[in-house]
């Protein structure tokens, strides 16, 4: 029975992806971002639901407009930062508040999901170019100042789901320059109340992950919305450390960013003594 249900879920995921692609190619080109954001907000919960993943949100986005419409009427949009585990993350997060994602350019060439990420206004970063980080940070700053939300994954890669990786501070500079609020979101997937790595696509082909998900009933995506950080009051490294600490505490994981910084400081002190 579980096999039949899983196959049915895969079929309906395919149908839903075709519907989303139709909207992206045939409807979105005629719409501005703010009109697209309303549709994204409504469509985003469908993917986890069809996959059989229940979404549980703890906390709330302080600005209701940013959560429902994808932009704020006054001031900068939110810079959302979240740990990255699965392709499902983007749908879970868009269901909470529509955002412009920051992602590596390779995702644009992925079958199906590349078209979806491009269609929802993703800002791509070319890691092979030295100036790419500066250019993306400037694009993020401009987007935030327009009132629209931006999201990036400060770990810089996909994690296993049962730990946080060290954060990279560079792109937090966009929030500091814009004077935006950083909204940390701590994400975990659970099965029978325990953290699970099943949805993670770290070193696992995308379709294999989809099969693991649809054939495993009872997976829950838990998203905890934490208190915003006023980036205007801090530098990027401080914001980076604060976001990592809050997310680690919310998830009950070790703070890998703090541990790495402590190791770096220890090496510096040892070098100074020589």
Steps between C-alpha positions, in 0.01 A plus 500: 500500500782738587654434156171582325461823699860598426456444127179701510682786672773496235236517228325798659835673560560472126156645423556784746842581354345520152237740636767715665707505180192608303447789742869597486526498120152617401381726781799636693659680201200735499515572873722706727665342804240617749220334304711187460567492874132457580479197269825356639364530853193296401682237293797439731319282759380260229840335438562390862136391529512284187833352610334403827691749715307690767624854565500625861590866556603632841501875558389759248635764265463835683397691186178344371530669160844352438361157585183516292608712203877455486583865563469771763309820438761707685869433548717213385388145444629223722828324436403145594778257589438130545693174520479301177404132498276410205346623175178511704644791702415759237134400495477493881654845523295651217189374678606709803595813306574544129869577442765542234739210557876525460638179348801370309462546125521123436147459634367695200599209276333232710211322324161639601609651833741732322211651306297532819776675695561741212129569466460597865765772476816327623819705514780276370861512613790384285752364749774478238515880463683700765265797482188285513447543875523879473258508207249273670525698824421817303202331332378384840537849646299654217228237537478553875480877457208451259310343792519142370626202700825318420615163629839336503649192662803619702647149522573534128415137429251227584523352847403152620210626708626386840760774552579860411803578285713813552342816359663734249467869584555662158142539379378638832673819384198565275269525801748723684531733200122518450423532871268200471390253764640149483236235570656167605292188431611169649391201294497131583322192366367245747360148486314362802614804696872449431726693262538315168747536212267339244413826315865611475648503151858550614691270259177319406334530154184710503265230371633249755416747776149547361449123505624474857256772606187369329559144625547621860172615655493731799782747418448845652678822399540712812579868432572721800485874431736681737525860613631737230850646527546870427787483251539880500628479858770240431768400252460192281716275718299583811172440318639171370596387852165608647299318233699179542469509878123554492441228243726252683315565826161457330604168345698371795808457280859611576585847371753409229565866414601584858713185520683589178561858619634372832740272311617789282553724805695224673730459201560875486592513868733204457665667199549826694679320780760355265 
